[in-house]
Structures are given as structure tokens and as C-alpha cells.
PDB file of C-alpha atoms in Angstrom:
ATOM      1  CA  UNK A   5      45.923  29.605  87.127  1.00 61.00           C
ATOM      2  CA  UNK A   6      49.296  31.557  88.091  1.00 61.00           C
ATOM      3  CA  UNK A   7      51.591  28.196  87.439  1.00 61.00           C
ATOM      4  CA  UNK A   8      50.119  28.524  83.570  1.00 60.00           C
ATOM      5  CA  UNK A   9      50.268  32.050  83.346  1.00 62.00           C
ATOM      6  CA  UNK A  10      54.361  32.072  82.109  1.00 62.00           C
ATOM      7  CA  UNK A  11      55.402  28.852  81.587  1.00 62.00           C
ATOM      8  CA  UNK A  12      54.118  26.916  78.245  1.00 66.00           C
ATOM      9  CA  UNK A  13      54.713  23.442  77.102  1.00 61.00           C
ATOM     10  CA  UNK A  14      53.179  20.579  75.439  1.00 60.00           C
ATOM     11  CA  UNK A  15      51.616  19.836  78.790  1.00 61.00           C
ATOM     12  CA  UNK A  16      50.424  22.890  79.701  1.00 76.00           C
ATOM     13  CA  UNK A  17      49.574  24.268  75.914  1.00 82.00           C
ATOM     14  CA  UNK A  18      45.655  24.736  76.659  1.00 86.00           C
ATOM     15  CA  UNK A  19      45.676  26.245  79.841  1.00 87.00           C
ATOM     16  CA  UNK A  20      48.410  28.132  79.197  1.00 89.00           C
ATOM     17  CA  UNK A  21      46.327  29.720  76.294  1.00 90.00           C
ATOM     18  CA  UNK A  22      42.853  29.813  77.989  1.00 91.00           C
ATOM     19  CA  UNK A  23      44.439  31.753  81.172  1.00 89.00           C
ATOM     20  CA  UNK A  24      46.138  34.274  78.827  1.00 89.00           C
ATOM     21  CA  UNK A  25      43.764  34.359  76.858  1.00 92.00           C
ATOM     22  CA  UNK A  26      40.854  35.329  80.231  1.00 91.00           C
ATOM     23  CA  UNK A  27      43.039  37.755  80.847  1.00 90.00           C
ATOM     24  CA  UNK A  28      42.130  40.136  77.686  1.00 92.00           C
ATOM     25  CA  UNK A  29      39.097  41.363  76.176  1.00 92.00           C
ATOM     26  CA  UNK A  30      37.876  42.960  73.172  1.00 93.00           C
ATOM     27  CA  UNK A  31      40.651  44.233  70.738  1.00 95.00           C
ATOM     28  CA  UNK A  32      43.484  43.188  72.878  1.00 97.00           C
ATOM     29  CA  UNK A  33      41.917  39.379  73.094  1.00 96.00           C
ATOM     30  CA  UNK A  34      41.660  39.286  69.143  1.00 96.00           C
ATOM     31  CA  UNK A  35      44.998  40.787  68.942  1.00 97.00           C
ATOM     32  CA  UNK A  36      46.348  37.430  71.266  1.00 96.00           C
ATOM     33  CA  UNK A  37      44.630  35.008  69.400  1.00 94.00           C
ATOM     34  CA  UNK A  38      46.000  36.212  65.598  1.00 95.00           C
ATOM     35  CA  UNK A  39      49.456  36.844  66.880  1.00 94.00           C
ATOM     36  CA  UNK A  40      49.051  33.228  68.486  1.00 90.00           C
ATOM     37  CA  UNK A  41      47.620  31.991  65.330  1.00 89.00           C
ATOM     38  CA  UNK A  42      50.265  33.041  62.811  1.00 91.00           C
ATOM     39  CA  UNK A  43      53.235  32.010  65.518  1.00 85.00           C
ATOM     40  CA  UNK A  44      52.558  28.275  64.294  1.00 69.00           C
ATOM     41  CA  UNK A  45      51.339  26.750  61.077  1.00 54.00           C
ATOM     42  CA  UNK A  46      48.801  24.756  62.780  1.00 53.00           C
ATOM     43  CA  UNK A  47      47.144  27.197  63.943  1.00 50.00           C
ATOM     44  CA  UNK A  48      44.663  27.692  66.700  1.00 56.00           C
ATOM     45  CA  UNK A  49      41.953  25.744  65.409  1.00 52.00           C
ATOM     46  CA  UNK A  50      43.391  22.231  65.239  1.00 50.00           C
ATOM     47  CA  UNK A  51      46.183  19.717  64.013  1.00 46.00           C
ATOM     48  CA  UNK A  52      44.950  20.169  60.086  1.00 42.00           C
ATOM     49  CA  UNK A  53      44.036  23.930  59.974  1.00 49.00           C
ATOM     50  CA  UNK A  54      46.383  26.604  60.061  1.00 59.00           C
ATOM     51  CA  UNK A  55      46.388  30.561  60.556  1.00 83.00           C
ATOM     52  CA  UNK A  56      44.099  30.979  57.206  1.00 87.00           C
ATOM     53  CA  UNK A  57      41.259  29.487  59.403  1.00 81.00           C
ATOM     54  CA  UNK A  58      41.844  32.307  62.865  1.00 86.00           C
ATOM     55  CA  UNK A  59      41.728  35.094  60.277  1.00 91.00           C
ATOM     56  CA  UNK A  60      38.510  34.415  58.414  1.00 88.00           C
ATOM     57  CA  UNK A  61      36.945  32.991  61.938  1.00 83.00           C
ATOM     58  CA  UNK A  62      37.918  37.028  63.533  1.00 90.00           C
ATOM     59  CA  UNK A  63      38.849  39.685  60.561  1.00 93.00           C
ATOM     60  CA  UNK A  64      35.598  38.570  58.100  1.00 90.00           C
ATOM     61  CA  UNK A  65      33.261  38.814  61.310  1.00 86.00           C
ATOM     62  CA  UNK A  66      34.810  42.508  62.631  1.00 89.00           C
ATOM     63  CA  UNK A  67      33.347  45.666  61.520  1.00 90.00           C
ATOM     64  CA  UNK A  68      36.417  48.228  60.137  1.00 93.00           C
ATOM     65  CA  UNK A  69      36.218  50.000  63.247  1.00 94.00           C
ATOM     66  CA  UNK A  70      36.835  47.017  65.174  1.00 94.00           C
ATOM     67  CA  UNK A  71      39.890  45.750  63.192  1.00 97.00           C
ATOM     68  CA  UNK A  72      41.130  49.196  63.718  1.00 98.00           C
ATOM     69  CA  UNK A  73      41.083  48.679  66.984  1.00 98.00           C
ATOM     70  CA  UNK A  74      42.736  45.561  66.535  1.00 98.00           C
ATOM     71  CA  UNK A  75      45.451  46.838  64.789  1.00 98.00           C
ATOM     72  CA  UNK A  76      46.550  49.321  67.213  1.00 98.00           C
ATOM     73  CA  UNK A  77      46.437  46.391  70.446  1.00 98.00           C
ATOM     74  CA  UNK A  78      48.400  44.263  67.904  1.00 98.00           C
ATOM     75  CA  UNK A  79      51.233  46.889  67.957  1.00 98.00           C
ATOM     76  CA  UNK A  80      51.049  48.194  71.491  1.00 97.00           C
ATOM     77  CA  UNK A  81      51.406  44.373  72.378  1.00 96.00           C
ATOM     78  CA  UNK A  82      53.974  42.783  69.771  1.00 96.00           C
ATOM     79  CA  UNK A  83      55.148  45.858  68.123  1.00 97.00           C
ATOM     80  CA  UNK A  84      54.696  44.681  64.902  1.00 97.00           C
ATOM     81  CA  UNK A  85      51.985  46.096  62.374  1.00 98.00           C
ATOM     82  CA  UNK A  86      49.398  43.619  61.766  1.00 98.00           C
ATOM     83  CA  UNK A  87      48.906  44.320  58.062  1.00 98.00           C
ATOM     84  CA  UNK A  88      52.144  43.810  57.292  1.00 97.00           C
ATOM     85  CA  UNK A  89      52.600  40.367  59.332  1.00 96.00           C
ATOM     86  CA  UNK A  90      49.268  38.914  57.986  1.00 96.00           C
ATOM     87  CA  UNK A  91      49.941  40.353  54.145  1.00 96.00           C
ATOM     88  CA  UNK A  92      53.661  39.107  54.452  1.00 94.00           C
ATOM     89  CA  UNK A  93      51.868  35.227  54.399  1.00 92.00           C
ATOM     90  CA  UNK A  94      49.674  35.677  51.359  1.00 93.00           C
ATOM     91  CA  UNK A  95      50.132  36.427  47.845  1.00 93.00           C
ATOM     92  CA  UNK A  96      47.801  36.995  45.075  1.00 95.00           C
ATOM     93  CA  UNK A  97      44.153  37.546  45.034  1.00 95.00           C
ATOM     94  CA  UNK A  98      43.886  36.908  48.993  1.00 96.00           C
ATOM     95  CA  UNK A  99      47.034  39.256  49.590  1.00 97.00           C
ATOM     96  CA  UNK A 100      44.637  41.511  48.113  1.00 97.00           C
ATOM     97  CA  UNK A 101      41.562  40.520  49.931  1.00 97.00           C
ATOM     98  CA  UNK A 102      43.440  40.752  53.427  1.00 98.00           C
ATOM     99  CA  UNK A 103      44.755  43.960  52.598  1.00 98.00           C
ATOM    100  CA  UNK A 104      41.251  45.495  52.055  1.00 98.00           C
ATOM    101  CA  UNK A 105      39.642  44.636  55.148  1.00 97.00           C
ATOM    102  CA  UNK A 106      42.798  45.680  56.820  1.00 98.00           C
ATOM    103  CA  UNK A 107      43.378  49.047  55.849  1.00 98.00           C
ATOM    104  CA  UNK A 108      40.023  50.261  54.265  1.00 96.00           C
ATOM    105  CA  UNK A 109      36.195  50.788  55.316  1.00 95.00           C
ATOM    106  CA  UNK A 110      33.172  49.157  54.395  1.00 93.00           C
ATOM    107  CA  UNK A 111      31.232  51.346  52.109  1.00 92.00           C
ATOM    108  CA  UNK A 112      27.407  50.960  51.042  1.00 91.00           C
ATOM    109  CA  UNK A 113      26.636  49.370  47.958  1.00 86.00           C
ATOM    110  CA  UNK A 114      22.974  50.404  46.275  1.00 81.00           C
ATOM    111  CA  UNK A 115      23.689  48.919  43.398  1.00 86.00           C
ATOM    112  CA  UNK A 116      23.590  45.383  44.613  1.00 84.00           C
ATOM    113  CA  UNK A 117      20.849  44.074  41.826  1.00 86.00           C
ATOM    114  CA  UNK A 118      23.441  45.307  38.668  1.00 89.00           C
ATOM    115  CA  UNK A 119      26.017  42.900  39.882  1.00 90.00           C
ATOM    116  CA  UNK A 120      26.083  39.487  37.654  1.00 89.00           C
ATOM    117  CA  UNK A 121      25.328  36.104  39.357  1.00 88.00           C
ATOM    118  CA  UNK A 122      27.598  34.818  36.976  1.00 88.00           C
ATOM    119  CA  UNK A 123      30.184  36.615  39.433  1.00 91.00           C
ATOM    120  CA  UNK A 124      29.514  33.663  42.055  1.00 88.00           C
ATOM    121  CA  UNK A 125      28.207  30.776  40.505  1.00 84.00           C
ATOM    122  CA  UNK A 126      30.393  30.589  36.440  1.00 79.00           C
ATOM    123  CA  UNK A 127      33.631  29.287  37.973  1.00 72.00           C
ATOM    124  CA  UNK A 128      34.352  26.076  36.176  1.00 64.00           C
ATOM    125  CA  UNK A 129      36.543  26.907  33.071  1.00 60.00           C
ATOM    126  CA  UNK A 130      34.528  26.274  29.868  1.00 58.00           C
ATOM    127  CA  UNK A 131      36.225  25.185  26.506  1.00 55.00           C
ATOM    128  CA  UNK A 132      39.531  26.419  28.416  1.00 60.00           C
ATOM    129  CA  UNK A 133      38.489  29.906  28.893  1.00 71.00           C
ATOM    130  CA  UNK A 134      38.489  31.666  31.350  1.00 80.00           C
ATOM    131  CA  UNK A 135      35.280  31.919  33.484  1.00 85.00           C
ATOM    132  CA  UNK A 136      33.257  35.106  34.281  1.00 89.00           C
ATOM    133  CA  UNK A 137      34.975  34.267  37.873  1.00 89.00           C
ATOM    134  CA  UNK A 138      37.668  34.223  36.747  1.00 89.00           C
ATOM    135  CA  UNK A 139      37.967  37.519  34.339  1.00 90.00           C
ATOM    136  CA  UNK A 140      36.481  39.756  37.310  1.00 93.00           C
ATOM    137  CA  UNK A 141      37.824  38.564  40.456  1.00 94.00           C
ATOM    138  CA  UNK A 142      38.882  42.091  40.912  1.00 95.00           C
ATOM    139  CA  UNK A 143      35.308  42.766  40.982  1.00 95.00           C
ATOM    140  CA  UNK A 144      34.890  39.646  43.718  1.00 95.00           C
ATOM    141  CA  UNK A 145      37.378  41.305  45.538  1.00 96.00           C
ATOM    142  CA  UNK A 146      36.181  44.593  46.102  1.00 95.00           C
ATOM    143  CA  UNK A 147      32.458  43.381  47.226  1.00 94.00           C
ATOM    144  CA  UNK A 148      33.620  41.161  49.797  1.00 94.00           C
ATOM    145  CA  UNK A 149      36.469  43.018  50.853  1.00 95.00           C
ATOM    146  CA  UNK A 150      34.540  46.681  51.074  1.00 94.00           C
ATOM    147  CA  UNK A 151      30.583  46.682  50.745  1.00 92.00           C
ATOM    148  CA  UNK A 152      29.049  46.828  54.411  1.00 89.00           C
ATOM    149  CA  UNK A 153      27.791  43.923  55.839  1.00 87.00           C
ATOM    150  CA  UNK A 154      23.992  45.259  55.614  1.00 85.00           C
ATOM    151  CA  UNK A 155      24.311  45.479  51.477  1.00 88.00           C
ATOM    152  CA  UNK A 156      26.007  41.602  51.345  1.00 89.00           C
ATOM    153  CA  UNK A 157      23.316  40.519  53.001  1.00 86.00           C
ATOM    154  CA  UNK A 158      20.720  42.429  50.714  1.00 88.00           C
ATOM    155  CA  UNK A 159      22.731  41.356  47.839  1.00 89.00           C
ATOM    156  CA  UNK A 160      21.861  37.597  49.000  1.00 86.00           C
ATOM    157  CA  UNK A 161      18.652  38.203  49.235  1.00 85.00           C
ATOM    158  CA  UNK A 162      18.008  39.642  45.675  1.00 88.00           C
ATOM    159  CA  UNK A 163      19.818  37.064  43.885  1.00 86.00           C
ATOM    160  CA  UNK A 164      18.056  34.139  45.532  1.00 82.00           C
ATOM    161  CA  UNK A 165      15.544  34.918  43.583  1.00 83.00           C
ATOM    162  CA  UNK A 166      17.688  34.592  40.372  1.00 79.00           C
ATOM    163  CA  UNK A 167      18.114  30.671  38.642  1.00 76.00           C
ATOM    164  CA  UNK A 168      20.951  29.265  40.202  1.00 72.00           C
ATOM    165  CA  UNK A 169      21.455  32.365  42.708  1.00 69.00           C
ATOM    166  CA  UNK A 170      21.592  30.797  45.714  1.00 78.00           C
ATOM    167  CA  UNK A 171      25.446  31.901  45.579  1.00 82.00           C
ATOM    168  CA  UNK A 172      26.881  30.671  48.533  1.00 79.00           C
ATOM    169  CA  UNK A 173      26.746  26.854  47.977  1.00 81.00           C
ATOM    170  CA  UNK A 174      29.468  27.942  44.864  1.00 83.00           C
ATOM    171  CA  UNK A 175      31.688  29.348  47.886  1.00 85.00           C
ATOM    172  CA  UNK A 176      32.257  26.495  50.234  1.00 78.00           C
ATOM    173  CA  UNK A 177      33.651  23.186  49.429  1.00 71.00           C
ATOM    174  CA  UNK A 178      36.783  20.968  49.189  1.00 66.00           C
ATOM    175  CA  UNK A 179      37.925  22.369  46.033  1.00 67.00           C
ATOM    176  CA  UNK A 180      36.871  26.227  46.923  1.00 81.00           C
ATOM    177  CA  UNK A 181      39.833  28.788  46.892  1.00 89.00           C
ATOM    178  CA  UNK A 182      40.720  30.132  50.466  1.00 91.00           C
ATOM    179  CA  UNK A 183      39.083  33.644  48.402  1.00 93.00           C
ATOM    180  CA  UNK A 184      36.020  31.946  48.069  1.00 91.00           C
ATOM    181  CA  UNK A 185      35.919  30.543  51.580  1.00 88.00           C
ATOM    182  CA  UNK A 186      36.242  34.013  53.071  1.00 91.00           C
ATOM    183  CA  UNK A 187      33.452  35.457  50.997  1.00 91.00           C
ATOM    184  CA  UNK A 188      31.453  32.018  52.497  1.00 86.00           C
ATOM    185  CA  UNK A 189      32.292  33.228  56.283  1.00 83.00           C
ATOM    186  CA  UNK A 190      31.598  36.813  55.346  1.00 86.00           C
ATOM    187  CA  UNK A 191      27.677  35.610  54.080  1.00 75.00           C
ATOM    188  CA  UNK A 192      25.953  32.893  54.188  1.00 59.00           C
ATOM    189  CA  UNK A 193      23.130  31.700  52.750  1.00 38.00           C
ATOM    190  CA  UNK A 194      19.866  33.747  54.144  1.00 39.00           C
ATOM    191  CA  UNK A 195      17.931  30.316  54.151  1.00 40.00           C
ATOM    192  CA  UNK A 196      20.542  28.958  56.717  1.00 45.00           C
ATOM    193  CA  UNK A 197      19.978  29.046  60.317  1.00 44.00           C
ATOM    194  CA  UNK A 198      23.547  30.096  61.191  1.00 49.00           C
ATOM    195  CA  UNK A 199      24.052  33.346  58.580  1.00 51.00           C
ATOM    196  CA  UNK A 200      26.396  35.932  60.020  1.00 55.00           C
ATOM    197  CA  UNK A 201      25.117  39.221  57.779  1.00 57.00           C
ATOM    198  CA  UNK A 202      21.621  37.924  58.938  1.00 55.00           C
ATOM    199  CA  UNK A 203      21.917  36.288  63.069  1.00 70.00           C
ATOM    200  CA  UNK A 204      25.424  35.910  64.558  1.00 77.00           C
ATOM    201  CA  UNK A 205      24.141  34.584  67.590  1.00 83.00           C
ATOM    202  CA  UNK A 206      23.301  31.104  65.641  1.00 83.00           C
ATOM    203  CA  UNK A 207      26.173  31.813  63.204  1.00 81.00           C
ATOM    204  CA  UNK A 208      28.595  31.471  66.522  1.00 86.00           C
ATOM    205  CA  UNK A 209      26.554  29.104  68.180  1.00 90.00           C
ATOM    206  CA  UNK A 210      26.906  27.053  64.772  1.00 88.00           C
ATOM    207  CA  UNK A 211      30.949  27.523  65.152  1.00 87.00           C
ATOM    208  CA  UNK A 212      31.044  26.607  68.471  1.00 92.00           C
ATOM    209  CA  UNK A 213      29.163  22.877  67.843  1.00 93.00           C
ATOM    210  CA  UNK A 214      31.509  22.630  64.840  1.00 89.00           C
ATOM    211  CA  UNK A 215      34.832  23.174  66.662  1.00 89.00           C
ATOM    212  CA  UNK A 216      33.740  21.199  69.583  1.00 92.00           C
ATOM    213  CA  UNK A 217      32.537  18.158  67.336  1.00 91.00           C
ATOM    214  CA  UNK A 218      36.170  18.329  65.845  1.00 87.00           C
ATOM    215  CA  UNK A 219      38.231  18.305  69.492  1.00 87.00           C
ATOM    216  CA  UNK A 220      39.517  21.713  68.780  1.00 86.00           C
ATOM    217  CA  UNK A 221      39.437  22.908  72.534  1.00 87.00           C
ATOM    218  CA  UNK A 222      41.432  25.614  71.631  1.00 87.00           C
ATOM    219  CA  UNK A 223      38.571  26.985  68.830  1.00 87.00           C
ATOM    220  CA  UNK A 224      35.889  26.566  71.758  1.00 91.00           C
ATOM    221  CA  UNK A 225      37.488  28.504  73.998  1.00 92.00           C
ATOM    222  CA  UNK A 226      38.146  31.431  71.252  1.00 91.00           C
ATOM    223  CA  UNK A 227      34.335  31.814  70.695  1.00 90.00           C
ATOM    224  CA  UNK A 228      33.702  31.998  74.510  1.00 93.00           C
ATOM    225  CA  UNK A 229      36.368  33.937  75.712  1.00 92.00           C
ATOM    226  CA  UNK A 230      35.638  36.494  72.616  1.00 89.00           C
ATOM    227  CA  UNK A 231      31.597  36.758  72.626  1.00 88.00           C
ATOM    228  CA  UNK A 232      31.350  36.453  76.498  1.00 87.00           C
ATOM    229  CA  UNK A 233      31.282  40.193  77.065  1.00 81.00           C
ATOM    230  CA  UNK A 234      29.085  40.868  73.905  1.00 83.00           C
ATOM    231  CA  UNK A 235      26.162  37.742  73.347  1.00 86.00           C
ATOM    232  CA  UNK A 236      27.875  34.864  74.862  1.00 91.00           C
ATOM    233  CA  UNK A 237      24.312  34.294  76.746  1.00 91.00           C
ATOM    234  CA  UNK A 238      22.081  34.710  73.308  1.00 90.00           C
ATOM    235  CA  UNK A 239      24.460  32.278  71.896  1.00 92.00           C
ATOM    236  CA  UNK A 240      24.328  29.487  74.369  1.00 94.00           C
ATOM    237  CA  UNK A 241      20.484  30.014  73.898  1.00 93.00           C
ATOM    238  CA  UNK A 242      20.891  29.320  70.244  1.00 93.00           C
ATOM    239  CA  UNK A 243      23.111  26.363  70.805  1.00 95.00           C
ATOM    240  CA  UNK A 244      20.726  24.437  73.328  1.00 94.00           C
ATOM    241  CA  UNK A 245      17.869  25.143  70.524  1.00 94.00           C
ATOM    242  CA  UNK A 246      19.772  24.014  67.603  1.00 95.00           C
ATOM    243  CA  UNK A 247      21.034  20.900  68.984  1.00 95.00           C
ATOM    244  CA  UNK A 248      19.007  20.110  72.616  1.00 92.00           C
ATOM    245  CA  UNK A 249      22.372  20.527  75.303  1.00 91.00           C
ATOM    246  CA  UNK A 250      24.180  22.732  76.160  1.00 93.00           C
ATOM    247  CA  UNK A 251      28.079  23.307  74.793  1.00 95.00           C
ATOM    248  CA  UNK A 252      29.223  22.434  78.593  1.00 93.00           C
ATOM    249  CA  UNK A 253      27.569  19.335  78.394  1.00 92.00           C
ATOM    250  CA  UNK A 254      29.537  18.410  75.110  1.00 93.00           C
ATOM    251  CA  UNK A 255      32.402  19.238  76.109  1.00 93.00           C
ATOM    252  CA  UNK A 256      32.614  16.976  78.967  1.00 91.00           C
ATOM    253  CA  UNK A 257      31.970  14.262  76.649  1.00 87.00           C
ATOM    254  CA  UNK A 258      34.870  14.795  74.563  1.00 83.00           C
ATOM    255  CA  UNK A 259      37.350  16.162  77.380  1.00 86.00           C
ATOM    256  CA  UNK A 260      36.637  14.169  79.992  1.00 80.00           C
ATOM    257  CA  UNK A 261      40.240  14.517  80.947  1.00 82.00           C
ATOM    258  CA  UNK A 262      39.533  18.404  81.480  1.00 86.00           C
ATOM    259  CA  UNK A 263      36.745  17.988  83.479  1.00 89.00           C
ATOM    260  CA  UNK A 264      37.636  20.649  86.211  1.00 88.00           C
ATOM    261  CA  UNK A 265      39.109  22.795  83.835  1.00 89.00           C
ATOM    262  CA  UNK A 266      35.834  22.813  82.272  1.00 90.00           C
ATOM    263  CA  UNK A 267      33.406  22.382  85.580  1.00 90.00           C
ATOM    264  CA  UNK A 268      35.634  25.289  86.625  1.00 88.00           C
ATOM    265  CA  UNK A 269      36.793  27.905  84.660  1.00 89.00           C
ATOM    266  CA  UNK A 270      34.186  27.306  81.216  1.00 91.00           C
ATOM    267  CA  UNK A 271      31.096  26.225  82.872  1.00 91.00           C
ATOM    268  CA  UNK A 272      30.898  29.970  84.887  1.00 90.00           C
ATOM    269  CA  UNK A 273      31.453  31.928  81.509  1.00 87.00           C
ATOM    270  CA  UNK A 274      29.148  29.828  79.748  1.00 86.00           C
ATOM    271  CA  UNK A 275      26.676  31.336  82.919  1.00 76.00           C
ATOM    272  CA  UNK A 276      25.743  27.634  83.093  1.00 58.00           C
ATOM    273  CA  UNK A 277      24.649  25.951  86.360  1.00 46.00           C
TER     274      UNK A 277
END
């Protein structure tokens, strides 16, 4: 591990990141994988995804005390302030979003059953007015970007039983704004397996398959390195229910090339035998 430890190249980009990356836990790992993240436009995640992807993938899945926490290893580490060099990249609505979860706590929200599903699911513009999306994104904002995770997920709940309330299929998509995509990582739909708000073990597990399936080593290695100190165990366990092998055994089919890398240094975290 010590030749990968200082020196990084093309050659040596994974390990170099994995080894740095083992070295770190909790606050201080996060705090690598941003800074990482928003060093290069492509990102951690892969070729065709770029820093938008780390952020939503840590910040919409951290409680405010954690991305406190975050903040402060982000400084001691890079002296920079993180709210400043992740706001500095957006503009607009998600500037806004960003800035929430950055610098202000989740609140509860009893009120969940006044809010309008019209809020999630009117966003087409209609005889080229604006839609109800549209004319209260402020309002889309502030839900995402402050109510506690325990009130999203109650706020799912209630308006799946509304017509046309099963809000997060309007979230996700092709042609959904990066505002809409965080809400989607921030709740999904109760009636899916891997829902954050309602079982991150299958939500991660979920992530893991997804970023394995797509070659991003780099993503894999994230969710292991990040959960194995918290329910890296409960969310192998999900993964060998939801799709019959293990993430090990996956791996090696893909990265055949990094087979010791992955006999040796994944495999044990993954408490695999």
C-alpha cells in the first residue's frame, strides 16, 4: 500500500484513492471523497458523471449534525470552507438547495398532509404557463432542503394515497432537473425496496449493485469504505438477498484485472470469506 500512498497517476489512480481513502473514517472520509470529487469534473463516480453525483450520493444521505461535522474535517484538511467551494459551482435553485443542507437544520414538519401534490407531480408547462412546480419551487426547496428525514418519509406515505401521488416517479428521469434528482435521493418511493427515509441498508446495497454494474470501481469502494464502520455487514446481507451473490463476487467479474486488490484489501471489509 505505501508505494500508492503519495504518488498518483493514471496507473495508480484507484489504489491511490482506495489506500487514502482506508486511511479515514467518518467525517474526515466524506470530507476526502467531496474534496476529491469537485477536484475533477468527472467526478468520482465514473467517466459521464461529475461532482453533482458525490454530493447527492453523501450530503442528501447525512443528518445536519453529520455535515457539520463534515464541514469542520473539510477545513482542518484543505482549509477551505466547504459551503463556499460547493455553492461557488451552482447557481440558481440548487445554489439554493446546497446552501440549505449546508448551513441549516432539519426541522419537523406536522403539516405534511396541507402540502399540494401538485407540488411534485404539475411540472409540464400547460398553455405556456407556468406550472404549480414551477410558481413554488421556493416551497420545493425548503421541504427537501429542511424537513427531517422522519416527516419526508411520512409525507410519502400520505400522498400515496392521493391520485397520481406516488411523487417520486415525477423526480427521476432523463429530463429531471439536478433539483429534482436530489429530492429523488433524499426519498424514495415507500413501495421500493431500496428507500433511504424508510431502509438504508437496501437503499446502499441498491447503490452499490448500481455502481458496480456500471464499472465505477471508484463508487464501490465509496459505499464500503464509508458504511463499513456503521452497517457495512446489514448491507452486504441486503445485497446477497436482492440479487443472490455477493458484491465480491461481482466484482471479480468485472475487474478481473484487480483481482488481488479485491481478494485482498475489499474482500476483508466486505467480512466476506
Amino acid at each position: 500500500m505505501k508505494i500508492y500512498l503519495h504518488e498518483k497517476s493514471i496507473f495508480n489512480d484507484v489504489y491511490w484513492f482506495a489506500f487514502n481513502a482506508f486511511k479515514l473514517s467518518g467525517a474526515e472520509l466524506d470530507a476526502f471523497i467531496i474534496y476529491q470529487a469537485l477536484k475533477t469534473s468527472k467526478g468520482l463516480f465514473g467517466r459521464n458523471n461529475n461532482y453533482f453525483r458525490t454530493l447527492t450520493e453523501i450530503l442528501c444521505t447525512r443528518s445536519y449534525q453529520q455535515i457539520l461535522e463534515i464541514k469542520k474535517m473539510y477545513y482542518k484538511l484543505y482549509k477551505m470552507d466547504l459551503t463556499d467551494s460547493i455553492c461557488s459551482k451552482m447557481k440558481g435553485s440548487l445554489r439554493t438547495f446546497f446552501y440549505n443542507v449546508l448551513t441549516m437544520s432539519r426541522y419537523p414538519r406536522e403539516n405534511y398532509r396541507s402540502i399540494d401534490v401538485r407540488l411534485f407531480t404539475e411540472v409540464i408547462v400547460v398553455s405556456k404557463q407556468r406550472s404549480f412546480y414551477k410558481k413554488n419551487k421556493e416551497k420545493f426547496i425548503e421541504i427537501f432542503s429542511r424537513t427531517n428525514f422522519k416527516d419526508i418519509k411520512n409525507m410519502i406515505t400520505y400522498l400515496n394515497e392521493e391520485p397520481n401521488g406516488n411523487i417520486t416517479i415525477y423526480l427521476k428521469g432523463i429530463l429531471a432537473s439536478r433539483l429534482r434528482k436530489c429530492a429523488h435521493s433524499i426519498c424514495k418511493s415507500c413501495f421500493n425496496s431500496g428507500q433511504y427515509c424508510m431502509d438504508k441498508e437496501k437503499y446502499f446495497a441498491k447503490c452499490l449493485n448500481k455502481y458496480i454494474r456500471n464499472s465505477n470501481i471508484k463508487g464501490a469502494i465509496s459505499i464500503i469504505l464509508t458504511r463499513s464502520e456503521i452497517d457495512l455487514a446489514d448491507i452486504i446481507m441486503e445485497y446477497q438477498d436482492l440479487y443472490k451473490k455477493g458484491p465480491i463476487d461481482d466484482m471479480l467479474k468485472l475487474w478481473d484485472t484487480k483481482s488481488k486488490f479485491i481478494n485482498y484489501f475489499l474482500r476483508p471489509l466486505c467480512q466476506i470469506i
